[in-house]
Amino acid sequence: MKKKSRIRSIGTTLFQLSILLLVCIACERNYEEEFEPQLNIFGVLANILQTQEIIVDRTYPIDEPSGPVIDDALVVLSGNGFIDTLEFSYSSQKYLTEPLNVAPLTTYELIVEKDGFDTAHATTTVPGNFTIFFPLFNDTLTFQDTILFARSTAAALYSFVFVHYTGGFGPFFWYEPDPFDSLIQIPVGDYLDEPCTGLFTIYIVAYDSNFYEYYYPEDDSIAQAGVTGGVGLLGSTWTEATSVYVLFE
């Protein structure tokens, strides 16, 4: 009886291992069959830049190393009466536009075509321009002050970049606005606490919802914001600036 039990135990174990092996093979085959490379696009339009940049890549299986970016795609950007077929720059490894003054609250469309891939379409609506009420030019900004500016229409996120007059970078922080606020009020001391003094230009950057969704995902799936027929991001920003004397002490 013990011999039969042992044989049955070994047989059961071998059966379980064979099932597990078949499942693994099936999963591997399904993964290989289901994976289809897609165009991977990245671009953030900005009003403070005259030349806009787009990166075109492709997706790869998890066990395959990435290759060089795609340099022979057809990339077309249009919006607000502007239409341009972008040229690939080998020095920057990006597709570059002709000079383009990005307009606020304007929707831009990007089309990317490449043999062997589905055509990718992407759109972004540029956040609206806005007015800074404080600090104004040559004001002094301290930890006790509150930055005030009108809300940028269609903006989902802001960043604050302090650039010293010599070109060096100073403080930086992000701010997610309340959707019902029309006036943005930011107590400086709630976001910054490190000592810093000198003449700075503060760049207040408003980001569209595509940018927000791309960098604040709720799951681990491949990020896709503003793009169909592929993956990646087409976002946009609107930037206002003011030059002040910073006295953080």
XYZ file of N, CA and C in Angstrom:
747
model
N 0.831 -1.202 0.000
C 0.000 0.000 0.000
C 0.868 1.254 0.000
N 1.963 1.193 0.782
C 2.826 2.361 0.838
C 3.460 2.631 -0.520
N 3.814 1.513 -1.229
C 4.430 1.675 -2.545
C 3.467 2.308 -3.526
N 2.191 1.872 -3.491
C 1.192 2.449 -4.380
C 0.965 3.919 -4.061
N 0.918 4.252 -2.767
C 0.714 5.652 -2.362
C 1.843 6.527 -2.868
N 3.085 5.971 -2.760
C 4.238 6.746 -3.211
C 4.176 6.968 -4.715
N 3.780 5.931 -5.453
C 3.671 6.055 -6.910
C 2.614 7.081 -7.280
N 1.477 7.041 -6.575
C 0.414 8.017 -6.839
C 0.893 9.437 -6.538
N 1.654 9.586 -5.429
C 2.164 10.913 -5.054
C 3.100 11.452 -6.123
N 4.006 10.578 -6.597
C 4.943 11.000 -7.643
C 4.192 11.340 -8.921
N 3.191 10.507 -9.241
C 2.398 10.762 -10.441
C 1.653 12.069 -10.362
N 1.077 12.362 -9.182
C 0.359 13.626 -8.992
C 1.291 14.814 -9.154
N 2.500 14.710 -8.569
C 3.477 15.800 -8.660
C 3.890 16.041 -10.109
N 4.182 14.941 -10.840
C 4.565 15.083 -12.245
C 3.442 15.692 -13.068
N 2.207 15.298 -12.761
C 1.055 15.852 -13.472
C 0.947 17.357 -13.238
N 1.119 17.776 -11.957
C 1.040 19.203 -11.627
C 2.147 19.988 -12.319
N 3.363 19.410 -12.346
C 4.477 20.092 -13.000
C 4.245 20.221 -14.500
N 3.676 19.164 -15.098
C 3.414 19.221 -16.541
C 2.373 20.276 -16.868
N 1.338 20.393 -16.019
C 0.315 21.423 -16.218
C 0.931 22.808 -16.098
N 1.781 22.990 -15.068
C 2.434 24.286 -14.867
C 3.302 24.642 -16.064
N 4.036 23.644 -16.594
C 4.888 23.879 -17.754
C 4.067 24.281 -18.970
N 2.944 23.598 -19.181
C 2.070 23.930 -20.308
C 1.503 25.334 -20.175
N 1.132 25.711 -18.952
C 0.603 27.057 -18.717
C 1.651 28.105 -19.032
N 2.897 27.854 -18.589
C 3.979 28.812 -18.845
C 4.239 28.963 -20.339
N 4.249 27.824 -21.050
C 4.465 27.874 -22.501
C 3.340 28.631 -23.186
N 2.107 28.363 -22.747
C 0.949 29.042 -23.340
C 1.012 30.533 -23.093
N 1.400 30.917 -21.862
C 1.495 32.349 -21.540
C 2.546 33.019 -22.402
N 3.694 32.316 -22.577
C 4.766 32.887 -23.390
C 4.315 33.053 -24.830
N 3.622 32.043 -25.360
C 3.147 32.124 -26.740
C 2.110 33.226 -26.895
N 1.190 33.333 -25.926
C 0.162 34.374 -25.991
C 0.795 35.749 -25.946
N 1.828 35.899 -25.088
C 2.489 37.201 -24.979
C 3.129 37.572 -26.308
N 3.831 36.554 -26.916
C 4.501 36.839 -28.179
C 3.492 37.138 -29.278
N 2.364 36.421 -29.255
C 1.361 36.616 -30.293
C 0.605 37.929 -30.106
N 0.364 38.305 -28.838
C -0.449 39.484 -28.572
C 0.349 40.780 -28.679
N 1.667 40.725 -28.432
C 2.446 41.963 -28.444
C 2.582 42.504 -29.863
N 2.156 43.718 -30.045
C 2.327 44.415 -31.310
C 2.974 45.758 -31.017
N 4.129 46.020 -31.598
C 4.793 47.297 -31.326
C 3.929 48.473 -31.756
N 3.983 49.528 -30.964
C 3.231 50.746 -31.252
C 4.180 51.932 -31.295
N 3.754 52.972 -31.963
C 4.516 54.212 -31.936
C 4.415 54.826 -30.545
N 5.528 55.322 -30.068
C 5.602 55.963 -28.755
C 6.021 57.416 -28.980
N 5.127 58.333 -28.664
C 5.320 59.755 -28.980
C 5.518 60.548 -27.698
N 6.402 61.518 -27.750
C 6.537 62.425 -26.604
C 6.791 63.840 -27.109
N 5.951 64.769 -26.651
C 6.131 66.174 -26.996
C 5.318 67.054 -26.070
N 5.891 68.171 -25.659
C 5.185 69.154 -24.834
C 5.373 70.518 -25.492
N 4.315 71.051 -26.079
C 4.384 72.357 -26.728
C 4.492 73.446 -25.665
N 5.265 74.481 -25.959
C 5.500 75.532 -24.970
C 5.535 76.900 -25.637
N 4.834 77.854 -25.044
C 4.793 79.195 -25.635
C 6.119 79.936 -25.512
N 6.990 79.506 -24.597
C 8.271 80.199 -24.432
C 9.342 79.658 -25.390
N 8.971 78.671 -26.205
C 9.893 78.138 -27.212
C 9.347 78.421 -28.602
N 10.214 78.788 -29.510
C 9.769 79.008 -30.888
C 9.820 77.731 -31.707
N 10.757 76.868 -31.383
C 10.854 75.587 -32.070
C 10.324 74.499 -31.148
N 9.277 73.817 -31.582
C 8.693 72.743 -30.785
C 9.367 71.418 -31.150
N 9.461 70.516 -30.174
C 10.202 69.266 -30.356
C 9.305 68.054 -30.102
N 9.425 67.054 -30.955
C 8.666 65.812 -30.819
C 9.635 64.633 -30.916
N 9.524 63.706 -29.982
C 10.302 62.468 -30.028
C 9.389 61.345 -30.507
N 9.861 60.558 -31.463
C 9.096 59.410 -31.960
C 9.927 58.147 -31.739
N 9.365 57.245 -30.970
C 10.013 55.977 -30.646
C 8.994 54.867 -30.879
N 9.277 53.679 -30.409
C 8.326 52.570 -30.506
C 8.373 51.783 -29.201
N 7.346 50.988 -28.957
C 7.338 50.140 -27.772
C 8.095 48.850 -28.063
N 8.607 48.224 -26.990
C 9.361 46.983 -27.098
C 8.834 45.972 -26.089
N 8.987 44.665 -26.379
C 8.652 43.668 -25.364
C 9.508 43.883 -24.127
N 9.014 43.425 -22.988
C 9.695 43.681 -21.729
C 11.083 43.058 -21.690
N 11.299 41.984 -22.469
C 12.593 41.298 -22.453
C 13.487 41.706 -23.623
N 13.126 42.761 -24.325
C 13.903 43.215 -25.480
C 14.435 44.617 -25.218
N 15.739 44.840 -25.415
C 16.288 46.178 -25.172
C 15.754 47.198 -26.173
N 15.673 48.436 -25.736
C 15.200 49.504 -26.619
C 16.241 49.806 -27.688
N 15.764 50.221 -28.834
C 16.654 50.594 -29.918
C 16.681 52.101 -30.092
N 17.296 52.580 -31.152
C 17.335 54.030 -31.390
C 15.953 54.565 -31.731
N 15.789 55.873 -31.598
C 14.508 56.492 -31.937
C 14.265 56.373 -33.438
N 13.013 56.535 -33.821
C 12.644 56.446 -35.238
C 12.964 57.772 -35.927
N 13.726 57.705 -37.018
C 14.168 58.937 -37.678
C 13.549 59.153 -39.061
N 12.647 58.238 -39.477
C 12.094 58.361 -40.829
C 10.569 58.323 -40.845
N 9.947 58.797 -39.775
C 8.484 58.851 -39.724
C 7.986 60.127 -40.401
N 6.722 60.105 -40.789
C 6.059 61.316 -41.281
C 5.370 61.950 -40.085
N 5.813 63.139 -39.702
C 5.303 63.811 -38.500
C 4.742 65.170 -38.906
N 3.445 65.361 -38.679
C 2.774 66.597 -39.093
C 2.071 67.213 -37.890
N 2.342 68.486 -37.638
C 1.699 69.232 -36.553
C 0.867 70.356 -37.154
N -0.365 70.518 -36.655
C -1.237 71.568 -37.186
C -2.083 72.166 -36.073
N -2.550 73.401 -36.331
C -3.420 74.084 -35.386
C -3.324 75.584 -35.534
N -4.462 76.273 -35.371
C -4.505 77.728 -35.432
C -3.962 78.261 -36.761
N -4.252 77.558 -37.864
C -3.781 77.986 -39.178
C -2.372 77.556 -39.509
N -1.710 76.900 -38.564
C -0.331 76.451 -38.762
C -0.343 74.982 -39.160
N 0.458 74.619 -40.156
C 0.640 73.210 -40.507
C 2.083 73.026 -40.948
N 2.724 71.998 -40.403
C 4.150 71.830 -40.661
C 4.498 70.345 -40.652
N 5.272 69.929 -41.644
C 5.845 68.587 -41.649
C 7.218 68.685 -41.004
N 7.370 68.050 -39.865
C 8.579 68.235 -39.070
C 9.771 67.485 -39.659
N 10.942 68.113 -39.543
C 12.186 67.508 -39.996
C 12.896 66.862 -38.809
N 13.542 65.719 -39.059
C 14.281 65.044 -37.990
C 15.662 65.662 -37.848
N 16.031 65.978 -36.605
C 17.349 66.533 -36.315
C 18.225 65.430 -35.725
N 19.288 65.078 -36.428
C 20.159 64.011 -35.934
C 20.981 64.468 -34.737
N 21.203 65.752 -34.601
C 21.970 66.238 -33.453
C 21.171 66.141 -32.159
N 19.867 66.419 -32.229
C 19.028 66.359 -31.029
C 18.229 65.067 -30.922
N 18.184 64.287 -32.031
C 17.393 63.047 -32.081
C 15.901 63.319 -31.882
N 15.451 64.476 -32.385
C 14.047 64.866 -32.262
C 13.558 65.441 -33.587
N 12.244 65.461 -33.748
C 11.622 66.143 -34.884
C 11.351 67.583 -34.468
N 11.741 68.532 -35.315
C 11.645 69.948 -34.975
C 10.695 70.673 -35.918
N 9.932 71.618 -35.352
C 9.018 72.421 -36.163
C 9.740 73.635 -36.728
N 9.112 74.252 -37.696
C 9.483 75.607 -38.077
C 9.084 76.523 -36.915
N 9.572 77.778 -36.882
C 9.173 78.681 -35.795
C 7.655 78.717 -35.619
N 7.216 78.501 -34.384
C 5.785 78.433 -34.085
C 5.499 79.158 -32.784
N 4.665 80.190 -32.855
C 4.204 80.871 -31.648
C 2.948 80.164 -31.149
N 3.113 79.322 -30.139
C 1.990 78.569 -29.587
C 0.960 79.541 -29.026
N -0.301 79.354 -29.387
C -1.376 80.261 -28.968
C -2.163 79.660 -27.809
N -2.577 80.498 -26.845
C -3.341 79.984 -25.709
C -4.718 79.492 -26.126
N -5.205 78.464 -25.412
C -6.536 77.888 -25.633
C -6.736 77.432 -27.078
N -5.662 77.022 -27.705
C -5.708 76.505 -29.073
C -5.427 75.009 -29.055
N -6.184 74.268 -29.850
C -5.966 72.825 -29.949
C -5.030 72.523 -31.118
N -3.979 71.795 -30.824
C -3.024 71.372 -31.850
C -3.142 69.864 -32.048
N -2.993 69.443 -33.298
C -3.099 68.026 -33.638
C -1.786 67.536 -34.235
N -1.392 66.357 -33.812
C -0.167 65.736 -34.314
C -0.527 64.405 -34.968
N -0.001 64.167 -36.161
C -0.189 62.894 -36.857
C 1.191 62.310 -37.135
N 1.366 61.042 -36.776
C 2.648 60.367 -36.999
C 2.390 59.075 -37.765
N 3.050 58.937 -38.913
C 2.916 57.739 -39.739
C 4.287 57.099 -39.935
N 4.283 55.771 -39.852
C 5.518 55.012 -40.055
C 5.132 53.627 -40.551
N 5.777 53.165 -41.627
C 5.479 51.842 -42.180
C 5.599 50.771 -41.102
N 4.604 49.881 -41.060
C 4.631 48.790 -40.098
C 3.943 49.098 -38.789
N 3.444 50.331 -38.631
C 2.780 50.734 -37.390
C 1.431 51.365 -37.705
N 0.523 51.281 -36.740
C -0.718 52.040 -36.859
C -0.397 53.530 -36.825
N -1.166 54.316 -37.549
C -0.977 55.770 -37.520
C -1.393 56.313 -36.156
N -0.542 57.125 -35.570
C -0.822 57.709 -34.257
C -1.361 59.127 -34.427
N -2.408 59.435 -33.688
C -2.986 60.773 -33.659
C -2.895 61.298 -32.229
N -2.640 62.583 -32.093
C -2.566 63.175 -30.757
C -3.070 64.609 -30.803
N -3.704 65.031 -29.720
C -4.181 66.416 -29.618
C -3.876 66.970 -28.234
N -3.699 68.262 -28.173
C -3.535 68.960 -26.903
C -4.144 70.346 -27.024
N -4.751 70.808 -25.948
C -5.264 72.181 -25.899
C -4.392 72.979 -24.943
N -3.783 74.025 -25.452
C -2.841 74.832 -24.674
C -3.586 75.568 -23.557
N -3.059 75.547 -22.327
C -3.687 76.322 -21.253
C -3.753 77.807 -21.605
N -4.703 78.505 -20.993
C -4.874 79.925 -21.280
C -3.808 80.794 -20.630
N -3.612 81.987 -21.197
C -2.689 82.925 -20.561
C -3.296 83.440 -19.262
N -2.469 84.005 -18.407
C -2.954 84.449 -17.098
C -2.111 85.619 -16.605
N -2.626 86.306 -15.606
C -1.969 87.505 -15.082
C -1.409 87.244 -13.692
N -0.167 87.659 -13.471
C 0.446 87.576 -12.144
C 0.180 88.892 -11.413
N -0.404 88.795 -10.216
C -0.696 89.987 -9.415
C 0.389 90.269 -8.381
N 0.995 89.223 -7.866
C 2.117 89.378 -6.928
C 2.934 88.092 -6.932
N 4.276 88.250 -6.991
C 5.053 89.482 -7.000
C 5.162 90.067 -8.409
N 5.229 91.396 -8.471
C 5.440 92.088 -9.731
C 6.923 92.393 -9.907
N 7.270 92.962 -11.060
C 8.660 93.262 -11.383
C 9.305 94.111 -10.288
N 10.461 93.660 -9.802
C 11.273 94.335 -8.782
C 10.689 94.271 -7.377
N 9.591 93.532 -7.172
C 9.102 93.314 -5.809
C 10.086 92.430 -5.045
N 9.964 92.466 -3.712
C 10.727 91.564 -2.853
C 9.803 90.442 -2.392
N 10.281 89.218 -2.476
C 9.478 88.052 -2.097
C 10.109 87.365 -0.894
N 9.312 87.168 0.165
C 9.788 86.514 1.384
C 8.933 85.281 1.683
N 9.341 84.526 2.712
C 8.564 83.360 3.126
C 7.166 83.740 3.601
N 7.009 84.973 4.074
C 5.723 85.404 4.630
C 4.735 85.858 3.547
N 5.201 85.980 2.324
C 4.344 86.489 1.248
C 3.495 85.382 0.619
N 2.509 85.827 -0.173
C 1.625 84.919 -0.902
C 1.677 85.258 -2.385
N 2.001 84.271 -3.200
C 1.999 84.460 -4.652
C 0.552 84.474 -5.133
N 0.201 85.493 -5.926
C -1.174 85.648 -6.413
C -1.182 85.740 -7.937
N -2.035 84.959 -8.559
C -2.212 85.088 -10.007
C -3.563 84.512 -10.406
N -4.066 84.983 -11.546
C -5.343 84.487 -12.055
C -5.161 83.072 -12.588
N -6.184 82.277 -12.424
C -6.121 80.899 -12.894
C -5.959 80.848 -14.414
N -5.167 79.908 -14.874
C -5.027 79.652 -16.309
C -6.116 78.675 -16.733
N -6.963 79.093 -17.664
C -8.031 78.216 -18.147
C -7.440 76.937 -18.736
N -8.023 75.810 -18.358
C -7.622 74.479 -18.852
C -6.318 73.976 -18.253
N -5.786 74.670 -17.251
C -4.559 74.195 -16.598
C -4.908 73.220 -15.479
N -4.204 72.096 -15.444
C -4.441 71.087 -14.411
C -3.335 71.055 -13.370
N -2.230 71.756 -13.640
C -1.068 71.691 -12.763
C -0.174 72.891 -13.039
N 0.566 73.319 -12.007
C 1.518 74.423 -12.169
C 2.869 74.015 -11.590
N 3.919 74.577 -12.166
C 5.234 74.486 -11.535
C 5.804 75.892 -11.414
N 6.675 76.066 -10.428
C 7.302 77.361 -10.160
C 8.812 77.156 -10.208
N 9.437 77.819 -11.166
C 10.864 77.649 -11.398
C 11.556 78.985 -11.142
N 12.491 78.997 -10.197
C 13.252 80.203 -9.875
C 14.607 80.116 -10.581
N 14.898 81.096 -11.427
C 16.170 81.112 -12.153
C 16.942 82.369 -11.767
N 18.137 82.176 -11.225
C 18.982 83.291 -10.800
C 19.433 84.100 -12.012
N 19.697 85.382 -11.797
C 20.059 86.248 -12.930
C 21.343 85.791 -13.608
N 22.157 84.981 -12.922
C 23.383 84.453 -13.526
C 23.116 83.206 -14.365
N 21.878 82.705 -14.309
C 21.524 81.525 -15.088
C 21.359 80.260 -14.275
N 21.754 80.291 -13.007
C 21.619 79.105 -12.164
C 20.185 78.911 -11.684
N 19.850 77.672 -11.368
C 18.504 77.363 -10.895
C 18.420 77.477 -9.383
N 17.280 78.011 -8.926
C 17.022 78.139 -7.506
C 15.895 77.224 -7.077
N 15.014 77.703 -6.204
C 13.909 76.869 -5.712
C 12.979 76.416 -6.837
N 12.264 75.341 -6.540
C 11.301 74.769 -7.495
C 10.216 74.050 -6.709
N 8.957 74.183 -7.160
C 7.900 73.374 -6.551
C 6.712 73.244 -7.499
N 5.882 72.211 -7.222
C 4.662 71.943 -7.978
C 3.457 72.418 -7.186
N 2.391 72.754 -7.902
C 1.143 73.133 -7.235
C -0.035 72.601 -8.041
N -0.901 71.847 -7.363
C -2.117 71.335 -7.990
C -3.290 72.193 -7.529
N -3.943 72.928 -8.432
C -4.974 73.894 -8.031
C -6.295 73.232 -7.664
N -7.045 73.927 -6.832
C -8.428 73.537 -6.583
C -9.223 73.854 -7.850
N -10.022 72.923 -8.346
C -10.730 73.159 -9.618
C -11.715 74.320 -9.584
N -12.072 74.792 -8.387
C -13.059 75.870 -8.284
C -12.424 77.239 -8.041
N -11.104 77.287 -7.897
C -10.435 78.562 -7.641
C -10.260 79.351 -8.934
N -10.661 80.606 -8.921
C -10.398 81.492 -10.058
C -9.158 82.340 -9.797
N -8.827 82.517 -8.510
C -7.620 83.234 -8.104
C -6.732 82.255 -7.345
N -5.512 82.076 -7.825
C -4.583 81.151 -7.174
C -3.797 81.915 -6.114
N -3.828 81.412 -4.882
C -3.116 82.032 -3.766
C -2.201 80.983 -3.137
N -0.905 81.242 -3.174
C 0.063 80.258 -2.699
C 0.957 80.879 -1.623
N 0.755 80.517 -0.350
C 1.648 80.987 0.713
C 3.049 80.412 0.489
N 4.020 81.273 0.290
C 5.362 80.821 -0.066
C 5.936 79.887 0.992
N 5.750 80.240 2.268
C 6.314 79.443 3.354
C 5.756 78.040 3.460
N 4.613 77.782 2.836
C 4.040 76.432 2.858
C 4.726 75.499 1.865
N 5.482 76.068 0.923
C 6.084 75.255 -0.131
C 7.610 75.321 -0.160
N 8.170 76.390 0.398
C 9.619 76.547 0.399
C 10.093 76.866 1.810
N 11.267 76.341 2.169
C 11.782 76.619 3.516
C 13.301 76.782 3.561
N 13.989 76.615 2.427
C 15.438 76.743 2.434
C 15.850 78.191 2.173
N 16.847 78.689 2.925
C 17.310 80.066 2.731
C 17.810 80.299 1.302
N 17.508 81.487 0.797
C 17.909 81.819 -0.576
C 17.720 83.317 -0.771
N 18.706 84.001 -1.325
C 18.570 85.432 -1.603
C 19.160 85.748 -2.971
N 18.670 86.839 -3.564
C 19.211 87.281 -4.840
C 18.132 87.656 -5.830
N 18.573 88.088 -7.003
C 17.658 88.455 -8.077
C 17.286 87.213 -8.886
N 15.988 86.957 -8.975
C 15.507 85.763 -9.669
C 14.374 86.121 -10.624
N 14.282 85.363 -11.695
C 13.076 85.362 -12.521
C 12.265 84.136 -12.130
N 10.991 84.357 -11.793
C 10.113 83.241 -11.445
C 9.272 82.897 -12.669
N 9.413 81.680 -13.143
C 8.593 81.186 -14.252
C 7.452 80.359 -13.673
N 6.225 80.815 -13.903
C 5.045 80.062 -13.486
C 4.529 79.334 -14.722
N 4.591 78.011 -14.675
C 4.261 77.186 -15.840
C 2.935 76.468 -15.604
N 1.963 76.695 -16.493
C 0.669 76.010 -16.433
C 0.697 74.828 -17.404
N 0.286 73.649 -16.923
C 0.316 72.418 -17.721
C -1.096 71.961 -18.061
N -1.257 71.400 -19.253
C -2.572 70.903 -19.655
C -2.895 69.577 -18.965
N -4.121 69.101 -19.140
C -4.560 67.874 -18.477
C -3.825 66.643 -19.000
N -3.378 66.664 -20.254
C -2.616 65.523 -20.777
C -1.331 65.315 -19.982
N -0.628 66.397 -19.721
C 0.614 66.318 -18.950
C 0.331 65.750 -17.565
N -0.729 66.245 -16.944
C -1.099 65.786 -15.602
C -1.393 64.290 -15.608
N -2.180 63.832 -16.564
C -2.565 62.421 -16.623
C -1.365 61.520 -16.917
N -0.417 62.025 -17.668
C 0.749 61.222 -18.029
C 1.668 60.994 -16.833
N 1.842 62.032 -16.021
C 2.779 61.934 -14.908
C 2.134 61.575 -13.577
N 0.802 61.505 -13.519
C 0.115 61.115 -12.293
C -0.835 59.954 -12.586
N -0.294 58.836 -13.101
C -1.168 57.712 -13.456
C -1.704 57.009 -12.219
N -2.898 56.422 -12.362
C -3.502 55.685 -11.261
C -3.221 54.191 -11.355
N -2.571 53.753 -12.416
C -2.230 52.340 -12.551
C -0.864 52.227 -13.215
N -0.427 50.989 -13.404
C 0.910 50.748 -13.944
C 0.900 50.438 -15.437
N -0.201 50.699 -16.115
C -0.262 50.433 -17.546
C 0.598 51.441 -18.302
N 0.855 51.157 -19.570
C 1.663 52.067 -20.376
C 0.969 53.423 -20.453
N 1.707 54.458 -20.135
C 1.117 55.798 -20.093
C 0.680 56.246 -21.481
N -0.492 56.840 -21.532
C -1.064 57.292 -22.799
C -1.931 58.507 -22.503
N -1.515 59.660 -22.964
C -2.261 60.882 -22.672
C -2.323 61.758 -23.912
N -3.539 61.889 -24.457
C -3.731 62.697 -25.652
C -3.398 61.976 -26.933
N -3.025 60.697 -26.843
C -2.566 59.936 -28.004
C -3.509 58.767 -28.277
N -3.880 58.564 -29.537
C -4.622 57.373 -29.957
C -3.859 56.709 -31.095
N -3.987 55.385 -31.198
C -3.244 54.660 -32.217
C -1.796 54.444 -31.847
N -1.423 54.798 -30.629
C -0.067 54.638 -30.127
C -0.063 54.955 -28.646
N 1.116 55.155 -28.087
C 1.229 55.522 -26.677
C 2.077 56.784 -26.566
N 2.172 57.310 -25.341
C 2.997 58.480 -25.110
C 2.201 59.701 -24.707
N 2.782 60.854 -24.918
C 2.205 62.123 -24.466
C 2.349 63.203 -25.527
N 1.248 63.910 -25.766
C 1.319 65.214 -26.415
C 0.670 66.179 -25.441
N 1.488 66.992 -24.804
C 0.995 67.957 -23.832
C 1.330 69.369 -24.263
N 0.991 70.328 -23.402
C 1.288 71.728 -23.710
C 1.354 72.536 -22.424
N 2.065 73.644 -22.498
C 2.220 74.527 -21.340
C 2.061 75.981 -21.766
N 1.691 76.791 -20.778
C 1.713 78.240 -20.961
C 2.462 78.836 -19.777
N 3.450 79.686 -20.075
C 4.326 80.214 -19.036
C 4.245 81.729 -18.960
N 4.142 82.237 -17.733
C 4.276 83.668 -17.450
C 5.446 83.833 -16.489
N 6.066 85.016 -16.488
C 7.253 85.210 -15.664
C 7.259 86.588 -15.023
N 7.976 86.681 -13.910
C 8.179 87.953 -13.234
C 9.558 87.936 -12.587
N 10.238 89.077 -12.561
C 11.575 89.173 -11.976
C 11.498 89.889 -10.634
N 12.062 89.262 -9.602
C 11.921 89.787 -8.239
C 13.229 89.621 -7.471
N 13.248 90.269 -6.304
C 14.352 90.037 -5.367
C 13.856 89.062 -4.314
N 14.500 87.911 -4.247
C 14.105 86.867 -3.297
C 14.877 87.050 -1.999
N 14.140 87.065 -0.897
C 14.745 87.199 0.427
C 14.176 86.102 1.323
N 14.681 84.894 1.125
C 14.248 83.751 1.930
C 15.283 83.536 3.038
N 14.926 83.940 4.253
C 15.863 83.780 5.374
C 15.111 83.583 6.675
